[in-house]
Short mmCIF file of C-alpha atoms in Angstrom, two decimals:
data_model
loop_
_atom_site.label_atom_id
_atom_site.label_comp_id
_atom_site.label_asym_id
_atom_site.label_seq_id
_atom_site.Cartn_x
_atom_site.Cartn_y
_atom_site.Cartn_z
CA UNK D 202 -3.42 -22.70 -14.44
CA UNK D 203 0.20 -23.78 -14.43
CA UNK D 204 3.11 -21.39 -13.87
CA UNK D 205 4.99 -20.02 -16.84
CA UNK D 206 5.81 -16.86 -18.76
CA UNK D 207 3.21 -14.22 -19.57
CA UNK D 208 3.07 -13.31 -23.24
CA UNK D 209 1.53 -9.90 -23.98
CA UNK D 210 -0.26 -10.05 -27.33
CA UNK D 211 -1.53 -7.33 -29.63
CA UNK D 212 -3.92 -8.46 -32.37
CA UNK D 213 -5.40 -6.67 -35.36
CA UNK D 214 -4.86 -3.06 -36.29
CA UNK D 215 -8.09 -1.34 -35.23
CA UNK D 216 -7.76 1.46 -32.70
CA UNK D 217 -10.32 0.73 -29.94
CA UNK D 218 -12.70 3.26 -28.49
CA UNK D 219 -11.42 4.46 -25.13
CA UNK D 220 -14.60 5.66 -23.36
CA UNK D 221 -14.38 7.32 -19.96
CA UNK D 222 -15.08 4.34 -17.76
CA UNK D 223 -15.31 3.69 -14.04
CA UNK D 224 -14.39 0.03 -14.18
CA UNK D 225 -11.43 -2.30 -14.12
CA UNK D 226 -11.93 -5.99 -14.78
CA UNK D 227 -10.68 -9.05 -16.61
CA UNK D 228 -11.69 -12.52 -17.74
CA UNK D 229 -9.36 -15.52 -17.83
CA UNK D 230 -9.64 -19.05 -19.16
CA UNK D 231 -7.60 -22.10 -18.20
CA UNK D 232 -7.01 -25.25 -20.23
CA UNK D 233 -4.99 -28.26 -19.07
CA UNK D 234 -4.85 -31.96 -19.94
CA UNK D 235 -7.26 -32.69 -17.12
CA UNK D 236 -9.76 -29.84 -17.19
CA UNK D 237 -10.88 -26.37 -18.19
CA UNK D 238 -12.24 -23.41 -16.28
CA UNK D 239 -12.94 -19.71 -16.48
CA UNK D 240 -12.92 -16.73 -14.14
CA UNK D 241 -14.33 -13.19 -14.19
CA UNK D 242 -13.33 -10.36 -11.85
CA UNK D 243 -14.09 -6.64 -11.62
CA UNK D 244 -14.37 -3.88 -9.09
CA UNK D 245 -17.85 -3.48 -7.64
CA UNK D 246 -18.99 -0.24 -5.99
CA UNK D 247 -22.58 -0.16 -4.74
CA UNK D 248 -22.70 3.57 -4.03
CA UNK D 249 -20.67 6.65 -4.87
CA UNK D 250 -21.03 10.32 -3.96
CA UNK D 251 -21.36 11.50 -7.54
CA UNK D 252 -24.05 12.24 -10.07
CA UNK D 253 -22.12 10.37 -12.75
CA UNK D 254 -21.72 6.69 -11.95
CA UNK D 255 -22.29 3.33 -13.59
CA UNK D 256 -23.98 0.21 -12.31
CA UNK D 257 -22.45 -1.44 -9.27
CA UNK D 258 -22.60 -4.97 -10.68
CA UNK D 259 -20.07 -5.47 -13.48
CA UNK D 260 -19.87 -9.28 -13.68
CA UNK D 261 -22.89 -11.04 -15.12
CA UNK D 262 -24.17 -14.50 -16.06
CA UNK D 263 -25.80 -14.88 -19.48
CA UNK D 264 -26.60 -18.58 -19.12
CA UNK D 265 -25.40 -21.57 -17.07
CA UNK D 266 -21.78 -21.35 -18.17
CA UNK D 267 -21.41 -18.02 -19.99
CA UNK D 268 -20.38 -14.88 -18.11
CA UNK D 269 -19.53 -11.28 -18.93
CA UNK D 270 -17.42 -8.54 -17.40
CA UNK D 271 -18.44 -5.08 -18.56
CA UNK D 272 -17.30 -1.45 -18.75
CA UNK D 273 -18.64 1.68 -20.38
CA UNK D 274 -22.30 2.55 -20.91
CA UNK D 275 -23.89 0.60 -18.07
CA UNK D 276 -27.50 1.08 -19.21
CA UNK D 277 -26.84 -0.31 -22.69
CA UNK D 278 -24.78 -3.24 -21.41
CA UNK D 279 -27.21 -4.19 -18.63
CA UNK D 280 -30.11 -4.11 -21.10
CA UNK D 281 -28.27 -6.32 -23.60
CA UNK D 282 -27.29 -8.74 -20.81
CA UNK D 283 -30.84 -9.04 -19.54
CA UNK D 284 -32.33 -9.53 -23.01
CA UNK D 285 -29.76 -12.19 -23.88
CA UNK D 286 -30.11 -14.00 -20.55
CA UNK D 287 -33.91 -14.14 -20.83
CA UNK D 288 -33.82 -15.61 -24.34
CA UNK D 289 -31.09 -18.10 -23.44
CA UNK D 290 -32.99 -19.17 -20.31
CA UNK D 291 -36.24 -19.72 -22.21
CA UNK D 292 -34.50 -21.62 -25.01
CA UNK D 293 -32.58 -23.88 -22.61
CA UNK D 294 -35.72 -24.49 -20.53
CA UNK D 295 -37.70 -25.58 -23.58
CA UNK D 296 -34.82 -27.50 -25.22
CA UNK D 297 -32.60 -28.76 -22.40
CA UNK D 298 -30.94 -31.29 -24.72
CA UNK D 299 -30.03 -28.57 -27.24
CA UNK D 300 -28.78 -25.62 -25.19
CA UNK D 301 -27.71 -22.44 -26.93
CA UNK D 302 -23.97 -22.53 -27.49
CA UNK D 303 -21.41 -19.89 -26.51
CA UNK D 304 -20.90 -18.70 -30.09
CA UNK D 305 -24.62 -18.04 -30.58
CA UNK D 306 -24.90 -16.39 -27.17
CA UNK D 307 -22.15 -13.94 -28.13
CA UNK D 308 -23.86 -13.24 -31.47
CA UNK D 309 -27.15 -12.50 -29.73
CA UNK D 310 -25.58 -10.27 -27.07
CA UNK D 311 -23.54 -8.37 -29.66
CA UNK D 312 -26.67 -7.80 -31.76
CA UNK D 313 -28.62 -6.37 -28.83
CA UNK D 314 -25.75 -4.20 -27.62
CA UNK D 315 -25.14 -2.81 -31.11
CA UNK D 316 -28.83 -2.03 -31.64
CA UNK D 317 -29.20 -0.36 -28.23
CA UNK D 318 -26.03 1.70 -28.64
CA UNK D 319 -27.16 2.88 -32.09
CA UNK D 320 -30.22 4.34 -30.37
CA UNK D 321 -28.15 6.01 -27.63
CA UNK D 322 -26.43 9.04 -29.20
CA UNK D 323 -25.28 10.20 -25.76
CA UNK D 324 -23.27 7.02 -25.11
CA UNK D 325 -19.47 7.08 -25.11
CA UNK D 326 -19.33 3.38 -25.93
CA UNK D 327 -18.96 0.05 -24.18
CA UNK D 328 -16.31 -2.64 -23.77
CA UNK D 329 -17.52 -6.12 -22.82
CA UNK D 330 -15.73 -9.45 -22.48
CA UNK D 331 -17.76 -12.67 -22.57
CA UNK D 332 -16.37 -16.06 -21.64
CA UNK D 333 -17.68 -19.62 -21.92
CA UNK D 334 -17.01 -23.00 -23.52
CA UNK D 335 -17.09 -24.06 -27.17
CA UNK D 336 -18.87 -27.24 -28.26
CA UNK D 337 -15.58 -29.16 -28.01
CA UNK D 338 -15.19 -28.14 -24.35
CA UNK D 339 -12.37 -25.67 -24.96
CA UNK D 340 -12.88 -22.37 -23.09
CA UNK D 341 -13.20 -19.26 -25.24
CA UNK D 342 -13.49 -15.50 -24.87
CA UNK D 343 -15.07 -12.71 -26.89
CA UNK D 344 -14.65 -8.95 -26.70
CA UNK D 345 -17.33 -6.57 -28.02
CA UNK D 346 -16.50 -2.88 -28.68
CA UNK D 347 -19.05 -0.15 -29.37
CA UNK D 348 -18.50 3.59 -29.65
CA UNK D 349 -19.73 6.84 -31.22
CA UNK D 350 -19.30 7.09 -34.99
CA UNK D 351 -17.85 3.59 -35.31
CA UNK D 352 -19.13 0.15 -36.21
CA UNK D 353 -19.40 -2.30 -33.37
CA UNK D 354 -16.73 -5.02 -33.45
CA UNK D 355 -16.50 -8.49 -31.96
CA UNK D 356 -13.30 -10.52 -31.51
CA UNK D 357 -13.42 -14.18 -30.44
CA UNK D 358 -10.49 -16.22 -29.12
CA UNK D 359 -9.84 -19.82 -28.15
CA UNK D 360 -6.78 -21.80 -27.05
CA UNK D 361 -4.05 -23.03 -29.34
CA UNK D 362 -2.04 -24.37 -26.39
CA UNK D 363 -2.57 -25.37 -22.80
CA UNK D 364 -2.43 -22.50 -20.33
CA UNK D 365 -4.45 -19.31 -20.00
CA UNK D 366 -5.97 -16.54 -22.07
CA UNK D 367 -6.85 -13.14 -20.58
CA UNK D 368 -8.92 -10.18 -21.79
CA UNK D 369 -9.46 -6.87 -20.00
CA UNK D 370 -12.06 -4.09 -19.72
CA UNK D 371 -12.01 -0.63 -18.23
CA UNK D 372 -9.35 1.93 -17.48
CA UNK D 373 -6.08 1.67 -19.40
CA UNK D 374 -3.86 2.21 -16.35
CA UNK D 375 -5.76 -0.45 -14.43
CA UNK D 376 -5.30 -2.95 -17.25
CA UNK D 377 -1.57 -2.28 -17.24
CA UNK D 378 -1.48 -2.78 -13.46
CA UNK D 379 -3.13 -6.20 -13.75
CA UNK D 380 -0.77 -7.28 -16.55
CA UNK D 381 2.25 -6.14 -14.52
CA UNK D 382 0.98 -8.04 -11.46
CA UNK D 383 0.44 -11.23 -13.46
CA UNK D 384 3.87 -11.01 -15.08
CA UNK D 385 5.58 -10.41 -11.73
CA UNK D 386 3.62 -13.23 -10.08
CA UNK D 387 4.68 -15.69 -12.78
CA UNK D 388 8.30 -14.63 -12.39
CA UNK D 389 8.25 -14.73 -8.59
CA UNK D 390 6.33 -17.95 -8.07
CA UNK D 391 4.55 -18.10 -4.72
CA UNK D 392 0.85 -17.13 -4.72
CA UNK D 393 -1.07 -18.09 -7.83
CA UNK D 394 -1.12 -15.39 -10.52
CA UNK D 395 -4.93 -15.35 -10.51
CA UNK D 396 -4.78 -14.41 -6.85
CA UNK D 397 -2.41 -11.57 -7.71
CA UNK D 398 -4.67 -10.41 -10.57
CA UNK D 399 -7.71 -10.24 -8.30
CA UNK D 400 -5.52 -8.57 -5.67
CA UNK D 401 -4.60 -5.92 -8.24
CA UNK D 402 -8.29 -5.02 -8.50
CA UNK D 403 -8.49 -4.76 -4.70
CA UNK D 404 -5.41 -2.52 -4.76
CA UNK D 405 -6.94 -0.26 -7.41
CA UNK D 406 -10.20 -0.10 -5.44
CA UNK D 407 -8.37 1.62 -2.57
CA UNK D 408 -5.82 3.55 -4.67
CA UNK D 409 -6.13 7.33 -4.27
CA UNK D 410 -5.08 7.86 -7.87
CA UNK D 411 -7.99 5.73 -9.15
CA UNK D 412 -10.91 7.53 -7.48
CA UNK D 413 -13.40 6.27 -10.09
CA UNK D 414 -12.75 2.64 -9.09
CA UNK D 415 -13.92 1.47 -5.71
CA UNK D 416 -15.60 -1.10 -3.53
CA UNK D 417 -14.18 -4.62 -3.63
CA UNK D 418 -13.54 -7.35 -6.22
CA UNK D 419 -16.49 -9.33 -7.55
CA UNK D 420 -15.37 -12.77 -8.77
CA UNK D 421 -17.25 -15.43 -10.76
CA UNK D 422 -15.89 -18.88 -11.65
CA UNK D 423 -17.00 -21.88 -13.70
CA UNK D 424 -15.48 -25.30 -14.38
CA UNK D 425 -16.19 -27.24 -17.55
CA UNK D 426 -19.46 -29.10 -17.07
CA UNK D 427 -20.38 -26.92 -14.11
CA UNK D 428 -22.39 -23.76 -13.50
CA UNK D 429 -21.08 -20.20 -13.37
CA UNK D 430 -21.29 -18.90 -9.80
CA UNK D 431 -19.96 -16.25 -7.46
CA UNK D 432 -18.07 -17.76 -4.52
CA UNK D 433 -17.70 -15.95 -1.23
CA UNK D 434 -14.36 -14.10 -1.41
CA UNK D 435 -12.26 -13.93 1.76
CA UNK D 436 -9.70 -11.13 1.93
CA UNK D 437 -8.03 -10.54 5.28
CA UNK D 438 -10.68 -9.99 7.94
CA UNK D 439 -13.52 -9.38 5.47
CA UNK D 440 -15.76 -11.52 3.26
CA UNK D 441 -17.47 -10.38 0.06
CA UNK D 442 -20.15 -11.73 -2.28
CA UNK D 443 -20.14 -10.07 -5.71
CA UNK D 444 -18.21 -7.23 -4.12
CA UNK D 445 -20.76 -6.72 -1.32
CA UNK D 446 -19.38 -6.85 2.22
CA UNK D 447 -21.07 -9.78 4.01
CA UNK D 448 -18.62 -10.03 6.91
CA UNK D 449 -21.36 -9.62 9.58
CA UNK D 450 -23.28 -12.58 8.09
CA UNK D 451 -20.30 -14.74 7.07
CA UNK D 452 -17.18 -14.01 9.16
CA UNK D 453 -13.88 -15.07 7.58
CA UNK D 454 -12.03 -18.21 8.58
CA UNK D 455 -8.86 -19.96 7.46
CA UNK D 456 -9.09 -22.39 4.51
CA UNK D 457 -10.22 -25.90 5.47
CA UNK D 458 -10.86 -29.12 3.56
CA UNK D 459 -13.95 -28.81 1.38
CA UNK D 460 -14.00 -25.01 1.74
CA UNK D 461 -15.70 -23.50 -1.31
CA UNK D 462 -14.79 -19.93 -0.42
CA UNK D 463 -12.20 -18.15 -2.54
CA UNK D 464 -9.35 -17.04 -0.26
CA UNK D 465 -7.33 -14.12 -1.66
CA UNK D 466 -4.06 -13.30 0.10
CA UNK D 467 -3.93 -9.56 -0.48
CA UNK D 468 -0.57 -7.87 0.04
CA UNK D 469 -0.84 -4.11 -0.46
CA UNK D 470 2.95 -3.67 -0.32
CA UNK D 471 3.52 -6.24 -3.07
CA UNK D 472 0.94 -4.55 -5.34
CA UNK D 473 2.38 -1.11 -4.61
CA UNK D 474 5.75 -2.45 -5.78
CA UNK D 475 4.17 -3.92 -8.92
CA UNK D 476 2.55 -0.53 -9.55
CA UNK D 477 5.67 1.57 -9.05
CA UNK D 478 8.03 -0.77 -10.91
CA UNK D 479 5.91 -2.29 -13.63
CA UNK D 480 7.37 -5.25 -15.43
CA UNK D 481 7.60 -4.64 -19.20
CA UNK D 482 5.77 -7.22 -21.26
CA UNK D 483 6.97 -8.51 -24.60
CA UNK D 484 4.40 -8.03 -27.33
CA UNK D 485 3.78 -10.48 -30.13
CA UNK D 486 1.16 -10.39 -32.87
CA UNK D 487 -1.54 -13.02 -33.41
CA UNK D 488 0.40 -15.71 -31.55
CA UNK D 489 -0.74 -18.29 -29.05
CA UNK D 490 -4.47 -18.44 -29.78
CA UNK D 491 -7.12 -18.94 -32.44
CA UNK D 492 -9.10 -15.84 -33.40
CA UNK D 493 -12.11 -14.62 -35.37
CA UNK D 494 -12.91 -10.89 -35.81
CA UNK D 495 -16.10 -9.45 -37.28
CA UNK D 496 -18.18 -6.30 -37.58
CA UNK D 497 -21.35 -6.97 -35.60
CA UNK D 498 -23.79 -5.60 -38.20
CA UNK D 499 -22.49 -8.11 -40.76
CA UNK D 500 -21.86 -10.99 -38.36
CA UNK D 501 -25.22 -10.76 -36.61
CA UNK D 502 -27.72 -8.89 -38.82
CA UNK D 503 -31.28 -8.47 -37.57
CA UNK D 504 -32.91 -11.12 -39.84
CA UNK D 505 -30.35 -13.69 -38.68
CA UNK D 506 -29.74 -12.73 -35.04
CA UNK D 507 -32.03 -15.41 -33.58
CA UNK D 508 -30.67 -18.24 -35.73
CA UNK D 509 -28.23 -20.31 -33.69
CA UNK D 510 -24.92 -21.09 -35.40
CA UNK D 511 -22.34 -23.85 -35.03
CA UNK D 512 -18.86 -22.92 -33.86
CA UNK D 513 -16.63 -21.70 -36.71
CA UNK D 514 -13.80 -23.95 -37.79
CA UNK D 515 -11.29 -21.17 -37.08
CA UNK D 516 -11.93 -21.57 -33.33
CA UNK D 517 -11.87 -25.36 -33.32
CA UNK D 518 -8.21 -26.04 -34.06
CA UNK D 519 -7.28 -28.83 -31.60
CA UNK D 520 -5.12 -27.25 -28.89
CA UNK D 521 -1.72 -28.70 -28.11
CA UNK D 522 -2.23 -29.88 -24.54
CA UNK D 523 1.22 -31.44 -24.35
CA UNK D 524 2.97 -28.10 -24.90
CA UNK D 525 4.31 -25.97 -22.05
CA UNK D 526 1.52 -23.71 -20.77
CA UNK D 527 1.11 -20.40 -22.57
CA UNK D 528 -0.24 -17.48 -20.49
CA UNK D 529 -1.44 -14.89 -23.00
CA UNK D 530 -2.80 -11.40 -22.28
CA UNK D 531 -4.70 -10.29 -25.38
CA UNK D 532 -5.06 -6.56 -26.11
CA UNK D 533 -5.83 -4.28 -29.06
CA UNK D 534 -3.59 -1.52 -30.46
CA UNK D 535 -3.96 1.54 -28.27
CA UNK D 536 -5.61 -0.39 -25.46
CA UNK D 537 -2.48 -0.28 -23.31
CA UNK D 538 0.65 1.86 -23.37
CA UNK D 539 3.85 0.36 -24.75
CA UNK D 540 7.27 0.88 -23.19
CA UNK D 541 10.70 1.10 -24.80
CA UNK D 542 11.47 -2.39 -23.57
CA UNK D 543 8.42 -3.82 -25.31
CA UNK D 544 9.11 -5.72 -28.52
CA UNK D 545 6.50 -4.88 -31.13
CA UNK D 546 6.04 -6.98 -34.26
CA UNK D 547 3.79 -5.34 -36.87
CA UNK D 548 1.76 -7.67 -39.04
CA UNK D 549 2.13 -6.87 -42.78
CA UNK D 550 -0.86 -5.33 -44.52
#
């Protein structure tokens, strides 16, 4: 992911459900002339002194190269993840030469989540981001919204340029903190912006004002042609695997050649500054990516949910890999607060 300017993007005009959630996470894709990759990160608390809590694990694998970061109704999301993963695993085991594609995996997951949420009148809704690779090798993301008294929505995005796309789940203030950290990191240079974004989650995990977020970051990565996996994360004098402290079993050490651990240089003071003096982000509309938006009940109806589909042409526009890298944070109206300095362009109609 090359350095550059962060573009904050608002797409569509649907107000998202804002369920009370105990999560902050994001997914990011990277596309360059030489490769493509994806990353998931979220807070991960394995215990909490409260009767009301969600599942500790918030980053999931749905197949070899498709992952999800989740927030909201943990029971519904975990059930949809497990159902989708089991079907994808069986299909790919029986037809290894014809694996289920990312687009069909998203359709299947969205169908299950919608059906489960419809049968859960007590749910406040869910917000899930899935990430994987299209048939042409370009990384893509999808966001699925569910909520009381509303139709479930799915929004899919792929690259129009080289660079990065980012989607977020969880608490609004936490999303804004990550965006501010990424923008400041791109302006400052120095540590990679992904490192700063993961560091923002670590900062929020220990922030007194964000008592519902805790634990440590859980990070998953995948390169094109590879397998989604969770590397050991080294932060200071601790090591974590999916947010679980494994320092006694795997003590930290400095980066060395061939080291597959993910070393995060966490600077609490830097993140406190990014929190207290957040960098305003310019907002554009439907710029910098390809997109498809659908209602889930129409896009993936029950009689058609198990029929695999080819990628839609709207997501397959050849990206301009010779262009300067575009780093695009994609949000929905109402998902994050806007400031006076933010330029808002409203799409007609």
